[in-house]
Amino acid sequence: MKKEWLTVIECTPLAKGIYKMVLQGTMTEEMESPGQFVHIKTSAGTDPLLRRPISICDIDHTNNCFTILFRAEGKGTTELAAKKKGEQVDVLGPLGNGFPIEEAEAGESVVLVGGGIGVPPLYYLGKKLKEKGLHITSVLGFQDKETVFYEEEFKEIGDVVVATADGSYGISGFVTDAIQEKGLSFDWMYSCGPTPMLKALEASYPEARGYVSLEERMGCGIGACFACVCHLQDDPEGTSYKKICSDGPVFPLRKVVL
Ligand code: FES
């Protein structure tokens, strides 16, 4: 992990409120595991004070670049979205533990389930799983047609099913509806998205093997402030905990209380 001023190579809108940013710097050399994140100082001043955690969507080691996709919704991310090519951004990273891919074997099938801004980290994960020879189906959930992004990119790594909550594009409903409607079966499930979506997946597929990545408000991002603590499902007393930023953000299915 290092703190570095990275150079903006690209910053473009992808969908309603969603931006793609490519950053270049030596930090990229430390990025290996899909599902890690960077902690970005989105504003030059002290407002907002806290860095924003943003997951890594893709890594290009040849050019020392990586890609992040983010939603511009508050002051900080709106300022970040206004960055121009050649400008610099203050970044801490790579942080957290990503998706383990060692157990999944060539020939097995995997479903990647992403919701909204939880979709991006599944892209690099999908590329790594494809390299290993797995069959990939991506189920991507969005609010509506205007907020759909990266459908074509995910098609490059396997089959894609898109669901929208308002039914304006793809299957009408949530990702769980889409998995059922398509009758998907799979050996592994990897997921990232809002907590209600992750809960619904755990409830619908209680035997599934795989991992979830939690989207969480964070403070320090490096395990020092306890802002991101979560509890364990097999600890009814609630005495033990994990820090999402430094123990996660990826955990095995059914490991932590969602
Ligand atoms: Fe500070 Fe996780 S954000 S401990």
Tab-separated table of C-alpha atoms and ligand atoms in Angstrom:
chain	number	residue	atom	x	y	z
A	1	MET	CA	0.000	0.000	0.000
A	2	LYS	CA	1.281	3.442	-0.852
A	3	LYS	CA	0.109	7.021	-1.077
A	4	GLU	CA	0.745	8.514	-4.458
A	5	TRP	CA	-0.313	11.329	-6.751
A	6	LEU	CA	-1.623	9.553	-9.825
A	7	THR	CA	-2.151	11.020	-13.281
A	8	VAL	CA	-5.604	11.056	-14.854
A	9	ILE	CA	-5.373	9.379	-18.260
A	10	GLU	CA	-9.104	9.428	-18.938
A	11	CYS	CA	-12.244	10.657	-17.204
A	12	THR	CA	-15.453	10.119	-19.152
A	13	PRO	CA	-19.170	9.710	-18.408
A	14	LEU	CA	-20.461	6.155	-18.957
A	15	ALA	CA	-24.104	6.331	-17.928
A	16	LYS	CA	-26.345	8.647	-15.926
A	17	GLY	CA	-24.176	9.816	-13.011
A	18	ILE	CA	-21.545	7.101	-13.618
A	19	TYR	CA	-17.979	7.968	-14.604
A	20	LYS	CA	-14.975	6.019	-15.773
A	21	MET	CA	-11.522	7.194	-14.700
A	22	VAL	CA	-8.196	5.689	-15.733
A	23	LEU	CA	-5.285	6.516	-13.428
A	24	GLN	CA	-1.608	5.937	-14.017
A	25	GLY	CA	1.165	5.458	-11.469
A	26	THR	CA	3.574	3.007	-9.870
A	27	MET	CA	0.873	1.974	-7.361
A	28	THR	CA	-0.486	-0.235	-10.149
A	29	GLU	CA	2.494	-2.576	-9.693
A	30	GLU	CA	1.115	-3.591	-6.281
A	31	MET	CA	-2.351	-4.449	-7.640
A	32	GLU	CA	-2.908	-8.152	-8.141
A	33	SER	CA	-6.034	-9.390	-6.441
A	34	PRO	CA	-9.402	-8.542	-8.055
A	35	GLY	CA	-11.735	-6.763	-5.646
A	36	GLN	CA	-9.250	-4.489	-3.902
A	37	PHE	CA	-10.004	-0.786	-3.630
A	38	VAL	CA	-8.292	2.590	-3.555
A	39	HIS	CA	-9.010	5.418	-1.147
A	40	ILE	CA	-9.185	8.719	-2.999
A	41	LYS	CA	-8.964	12.270	-1.779
A	42	THR	CA	-11.654	13.674	-4.015
A	43	SER	CA	-11.190	17.334	-3.206
A	44	ALA	CA	-8.110	19.547	-2.882
A	45	GLY	CA	-9.459	21.243	0.265
A	46	THR	CA	-10.790	19.839	3.520
A	47	ASP	CA	-14.401	19.426	2.334
A	48	PRO	CA	-15.027	16.559	2.198
A	49	LEU	CA	-12.367	15.621	4.690
A	50	LEU	CA	-12.577	11.873	4.310
A	51	ARG	CA	-11.237	9.952	1.378
A	52	ARG	CA	-13.713	7.944	-0.707
A	53	PRO	CA	-13.236	4.200	-1.149
A	54	ILE	CA	-13.641	3.190	-4.792
A	55	SER	CA	-13.141	-0.342	-6.043
A	56	ILE	CA	-10.704	-1.199	-8.797
A	57	CYS	CA	-12.490	-2.213	-11.997
A	58	ASP	CA	-9.592	-3.139	-14.253
A	59	ILE	CA	-5.802	-3.268	-14.168
A	60	ASP	CA	-3.360	-2.723	-17.027
A	61	HIS	CA	0.095	-3.635	-15.771
A	62	THR	CA	1.689	-3.025	-19.167
A	63	ASN	CA	0.884	0.690	-19.012
A	64	ASN	CA	0.859	1.017	-15.199
A	65	CYS	CA	-2.808	2.045	-15.314
A	66	PHE	CA	-5.954	1.004	-13.550
A	67	THR	CA	-9.622	1.860	-14.059
A	68	ILE	CA	-12.224	2.934	-11.531
A	69	LEU	CA	-15.937	3.468	-12.164
A	70	PHE	CA	-17.808	5.644	-9.699
A	71	ARG	CA	-21.081	7.417	-9.154
A	72	ALA	CA	-20.869	11.197	-8.889
A	73	GLU	CA	-23.428	11.924	-6.190
A	74	GLY	CA	-21.860	14.084	-3.477
A	75	LYS	CA	-19.503	17.057	-3.514
A	76	GLY	CA	-16.350	14.941	-3.512
A	77	THR	CA	-17.195	12.510	-6.290
A	78	THR	CA	-18.684	15.325	-8.383
A	79	GLU	CA	-15.339	17.153	-8.121
A	80	LEU	CA	-13.551	13.927	-9.009
A	81	ALA	CA	-15.745	13.511	-12.103
A	82	ALA	CA	-14.682	16.993	-13.260
A	83	LYS	CA	-10.986	16.045	-13.413
A	84	LYS	CA	-9.358	16.417	-16.784
A	85	LYS	CA	-6.742	14.303	-18.528
A	86	GLY	CA	-3.293	15.136	-17.161
A	87	GLU	CA	-4.509	16.316	-13.750
A	88	GLN	CA	-3.330	14.548	-10.602
A	89	VAL	CA	-5.274	12.746	-7.889
A	90	ASP	CA	-4.152	11.878	-4.346
A	91	VAL	CA	-4.665	8.121	-3.918
A	92	LEU	CA	-3.993	5.590	-1.156
A	93	GLY	CA	-3.900	1.985	-2.225
A	94	PRO	CA	-4.255	-0.747	-3.144
A	95	LEU	CA	-6.277	-1.581	-0.023
A	96	GLY	CA	-8.200	-4.555	1.320
A	97	ASN	CA	-8.311	-8.217	0.441
A	98	GLY	CA	-9.867	-9.109	-2.878
A	99	PHE	CA	-11.729	-12.128	-4.249
A	100	PRO	CA	-9.863	-15.434	-3.836
A	101	ILE	CA	-9.886	-17.331	-7.124
A	102	GLU	CA	-7.607	-20.249	-6.262
A	103	GLU	CA	-10.356	-22.759	-5.384
A	104	ALA	CA	-12.392	-22.273	-8.557
A	105	GLU	CA	-11.268	-24.767	-11.207
A	106	ALA	CA	-11.165	-24.692	-14.992
A	107	GLY	CA	-14.393	-25.969	-16.491
A	108	GLU	CA	-16.533	-24.903	-13.542
A	109	SER	CA	-19.231	-22.286	-13.915
A	110	VAL	CA	-19.379	-19.017	-12.056
A	111	VAL	CA	-22.066	-16.405	-11.723
A	112	LEU	CA	-20.938	-12.838	-11.083
A	113	VAL	CA	-23.744	-10.862	-9.469
A	114	GLY	CA	-23.377	-7.102	-9.334
A	115	GLY	CA	-25.750	-4.375	-8.261
A	116	GLY	CA	-25.282	-0.764	-9.376
A	117	ILE	CA	-21.922	0.624	-8.383
A	118	GLY	CA	-21.084	-2.868	-7.023
A	119	VAL	CA	-20.626	-4.038	-10.610
A	120	PRO	CA	-17.112	-2.634	-11.311
A	121	PRO	CA	-14.895	-4.939	-9.172
A	122	LEU	CA	-16.502	-7.977	-10.816
A	123	TYR	CA	-15.043	-7.014	-14.188
A	124	TYR	CA	-11.372	-7.649	-13.392
A	125	LEU	CA	-12.441	-10.678	-11.361
A	126	GLY	CA	-14.275	-12.029	-14.406
A	127	LYS	CA	-11.204	-11.516	-16.586
A	128	LYS	CA	-9.029	-13.472	-14.125
A	129	LEU	CA	-11.604	-16.283	-13.849
A	130	LYS	CA	-11.888	-16.476	-17.617
A	131	GLU	CA	-8.092	-16.779	-17.850
A	132	LYS	CA	-8.409	-19.768	-15.513
A	133	GLY	CA	-10.887	-21.413	-17.872
A	134	LEU	CA	-14.156	-20.926	-15.996
A	135	HIS	CA	-17.501	-20.371	-17.713
A	136	ILE	CA	-18.818	-16.983	-16.689
A	137	THR	CA	-22.326	-15.567	-16.556
A	138	SER	CA	-22.650	-12.008	-15.282
A	139	VAL	CA	-25.950	-10.896	-13.812
A	140	LEU	CA	-25.950	-7.120	-13.546
A	141	GLY	CA	-28.674	-5.182	-11.772
A	142	PHE	CA	-29.411	-1.489	-12.214
A	143	GLN	CA	-32.163	0.958	-11.359
A	144	ASP	CA	-33.169	1.756	-14.919
A	145	LYS	CA	-31.973	1.807	-18.532
A	146	GLU	CA	-30.129	5.114	-18.113
A	147	THR	CA	-27.880	3.746	-15.361
A	148	VAL	CA	-26.770	0.558	-17.157
A	149	PHE	CA	-23.029	0.431	-17.805
A	150	TYR	CA	-20.309	-2.046	-18.887
A	151	GLU	CA	-22.741	-4.505	-20.476
A	152	GLU	CA	-20.559	-4.812	-23.593
A	153	GLU	CA	-17.371	-5.177	-21.563
A	154	PHE	CA	-18.856	-8.046	-19.545
A	155	LYS	CA	-19.975	-9.714	-22.801
A	156	GLU	CA	-16.282	-10.044	-23.660
A	157	ILE	CA	-15.812	-12.421	-20.741
A	158	GLY	CA	-18.998	-14.480	-20.938
A	159	ASP	CA	-22.775	-14.410	-20.979
A	160	VAL	CA	-24.543	-11.345	-19.589
A	161	VAL	CA	-28.000	-10.905	-18.106
A	162	VAL	CA	-29.124	-7.369	-17.243
A	163	ALA	CA	-32.000	-6.619	-14.895
A	164	THR	CA	-33.497	-3.239	-14.131
A	165	ALA	CA	-35.663	-2.489	-11.124
A	166	ASP	CA	-38.133	-0.435	-13.163
A	167	GLY	CA	-38.194	-2.883	-16.074
A	168	SER	CA	-36.999	-0.292	-18.616
A	169	TYR	CA	-34.189	-2.578	-19.888
A	170	GLY	CA	-33.459	-6.295	-19.748
A	171	ILE	CA	-35.298	-8.410	-17.235
A	172	SER	CA	-37.719	-6.523	-15.021
A	173	GLY	CA	-36.838	-6.881	-11.351
A	174	PHE	CA	-33.818	-7.667	-9.210
A	175	VAL	CA	-30.779	-9.834	-9.841
A	176	THR	CA	-32.384	-12.714	-7.916
A	177	ASP	CA	-35.378	-12.562	-10.301
A	178	ALA	CA	-32.997	-12.632	-13.262
A	179	ILE	CA	-31.093	-15.682	-11.982
A	180	GLN	CA	-34.369	-17.534	-11.475
A	181	GLU	CA	-35.899	-16.472	-14.768
A	182	LYS	CA	-32.837	-17.667	-16.659
A	183	GLY	CA	-32.665	-20.868	-14.599
A	184	LEU	CA	-28.958	-20.339	-13.984
A	185	SER	CA	-26.988	-23.028	-12.204
A	186	PHE	CA	-23.427	-22.435	-11.092
A	187	ASP	CA	-20.528	-23.827	-9.071
A	188	TRP	CA	-19.429	-20.476	-7.677
A	189	MET	CA	-21.113	-17.179	-6.894
A	190	TYR	CA	-19.161	-13.929	-6.542
A	191	SER	CA	-21.124	-10.826	-5.703
A	192	CYS	CA	-20.845	-7.137	-4.928
A	193	GLY	CA	-23.611	-4.628	-4.389
A	194	PRO	CA	-25.971	-3.117	-1.845
A	195	THR	CA	-26.529	-5.043	1.381
A	196	PRO	CA	-30.201	-5.954	0.673
A	197	MET	CA	-29.082	-7.571	-2.580
A	198	LEU	CA	-26.350	-9.589	-0.852
A	199	LYS	CA	-28.825	-10.663	1.840
A	200	ALA	CA	-31.319	-11.787	-0.797
A	201	LEU	CA	-28.626	-13.836	-2.529
A	202	GLU	CA	-27.574	-15.551	0.704
A	203	ALA	CA	-31.236	-16.328	1.494
A	204	SER	CA	-32.003	-17.631	-2.019
A	205	TYR	CA	-28.836	-19.731	-2.341
A	206	PRO	CA	-27.985	-20.947	1.180
A	207	GLU	CA	-25.708	-23.700	-0.126
A	208	ALA	CA	-23.808	-21.631	-2.693
A	209	ARG	CA	-20.023	-21.464	-2.561
A	210	GLY	CA	-18.473	-18.086	-3.116
A	211	TYR	CA	-17.783	-14.614	-1.880
A	212	VAL	CA	-19.419	-11.255	-1.319
A	213	SER	CA	-17.786	-7.842	-1.361
A	214	LEU	CA	-19.343	-5.271	0.938
A	215	GLU	CA	-19.862	-1.664	0.005
A	216	GLU	CA	-19.403	0.274	3.174
A	217	ARG	CA	-18.890	3.753	4.488
A	218	MET	CA	-15.281	3.981	5.574
A	219	GLY	CA	-13.106	6.290	7.547
A	220	CYS	CA	-9.398	5.588	7.446
A	221	GLY	CA	-9.568	2.617	5.054
A	222	ILE	CA	-6.523	1.014	6.686
A	223	GLY	CA	-7.884	-0.679	9.797
A	224	ALA	CA	-7.225	2.109	12.312
A	225	CYS	CA	-10.551	3.805	13.075
A	226	PHE	CA	-13.203	1.034	13.562
A	227	ALA	CA	-15.696	2.893	11.327
A	228	CYS	CA	-16.349	-0.198	9.220
A	229	VAL	CA	-16.747	-2.996	11.762
A	230	CYS	CA	-19.108	-5.893	11.033
A	231	HIS	CA	-20.005	-8.980	13.076
A	232	LEU	CA	-19.785	-12.669	12.290
A	233	GLN	CA	-22.784	-14.877	11.566
A	234	ASP	CA	-21.458	-17.765	13.662
A	235	ASP	CA	-20.983	-15.578	16.741
A	236	PRO	CA	-24.390	-15.207	18.452
A	237	GLU	CA	-22.826	-13.229	21.327
A	238	GLY	CA	-21.591	-10.637	18.884
A	239	THR	CA	-18.242	-10.366	20.612
A	240	SER	CA	-15.987	-10.826	17.600
A	241	TYR	CA	-15.872	-8.655	14.540
A	242	LYS	CA	-14.134	-7.973	11.270
A	243	LYS	CA	-13.088	-4.692	9.746
A	244	ILE	CA	-14.449	-4.373	6.242
A	245	CYS	CA	-11.556	-2.211	5.052
A	246	SER	CA	-8.660	-4.375	6.178
A	247	ASP	CA	-10.163	-7.874	6.728
A	248	GLY	CA	-12.460	-7.465	3.700
A	249	PRO	CA	-14.085	-5.963	1.762
A	250	VAL	CA	-14.454	-9.517	0.399
A	251	PHE	CA	-15.721	-12.268	2.708
A	252	PRO	CA	-16.940	-15.820	2.102
A	253	LEU	CA	-20.715	-16.123	1.693
A	254	ARG	CA	-22.470	-16.368	5.086
A	255	LYS	CA	-19.347	-15.294	7.027
A	256	VAL	CA	-20.389	-11.828	8.212
A	257	VAL	CA	-23.693	-10.344	9.320
A	258	LEU	CA	-25.043	-8.332	6.447
B	1	FES	FE1	-11.096	2.698	9.537
B	1	FES	FE2	-12.027	0.405	8.495
B	1	FES	S1	-12.321	2.415	7.780
B	1	FES	S2	-10.997	0.696	10.385
